[in-house]
């Protein structure tokens, strides 16, 4: 059975990905100690919406992700580049034009008689 991640699980995962200690998060959140962060991560309490917004910004994620509403944005893997949709369409058009030119050249070469030896 697939077990869904809780808000606490997501919070802990993001904190660890950023390599932040509970103490560092607590300091950023203006909490007296790490106990509040620990309670959030262990699902004993939940942060308020205001706190979630501040956490999301600090942990480089979204409130939606922390709440389990949407997948977290992930950085592209190695050898991947992010491209705007319009730029991608332009690149595809250019690639098709080049392919068409190559096909014309090949057809012209095939249409010419072979040189005799």
PDB file of N, CA and C in Angstrom, residues 3 36-37 42 50 65 75:
ATOM      1  N   UNK A   3       1.963   4.776   0.929  1.00  0.00           N
ATOM      2  CA  UNK A   3       1.751   5.684   2.054  1.00  0.00           C
ATOM      3  C   UNK A   3       2.043   7.105   1.602  1.00  0.00           C
ATOM      4  N   UNK A  36       9.366  23.320  18.228  1.00  0.00           N
ATOM      5  CA  UNK A  36       8.226  23.612  17.353  1.00  0.00           C
ATOM      6  C   UNK A  36       8.423  22.959  15.993  1.00  0.00           C
ATOM      7  N   UNK A  37       9.625  23.053  15.455  1.00  0.00           N
ATOM      8  CA  UNK A  37       9.916  22.458  14.146  1.00  0.00           C
ATOM      9  C   UNK A  37       9.794  20.942  14.237  1.00  0.00           C
ATOM     10  N   UNK A  42       6.957  15.928  13.050  1.00  0.00           N
ATOM     11  CA  UNK A  42       6.395  14.687  13.592  1.00  0.00           C
ATOM     12  C   UNK A  42       4.870  14.697  13.622  1.00  0.00           C
ATOM     13  N   UNK A  50       0.329  31.415   7.494  1.00  0.00           N
ATOM     14  CA  UNK A  50       1.394  32.430   7.470  1.00  0.00           C
ATOM     15  C   UNK A  50       2.757  31.766   7.644  1.00  0.00           C
ATOM     16  N   UNK A  65       3.126  22.438  -2.261  1.00  0.00           N
ATOM     17  CA  UNK A  65       3.903  21.213  -2.085  1.00  0.00           C
ATOM     18  C   UNK A  65       3.895  20.775  -0.625  1.00  0.00           C
ATOM     19  N   UNK A  75      14.613  20.556 -10.158  1.00  0.00           N
ATOM     20  CA  UNK A  75      15.604  21.062 -11.089  1.00  0.00           C
ATOM     21  C   UNK A  75      15.793  20.039 -12.200  1.00  0.00           C
TER      22      UNK A  75
END
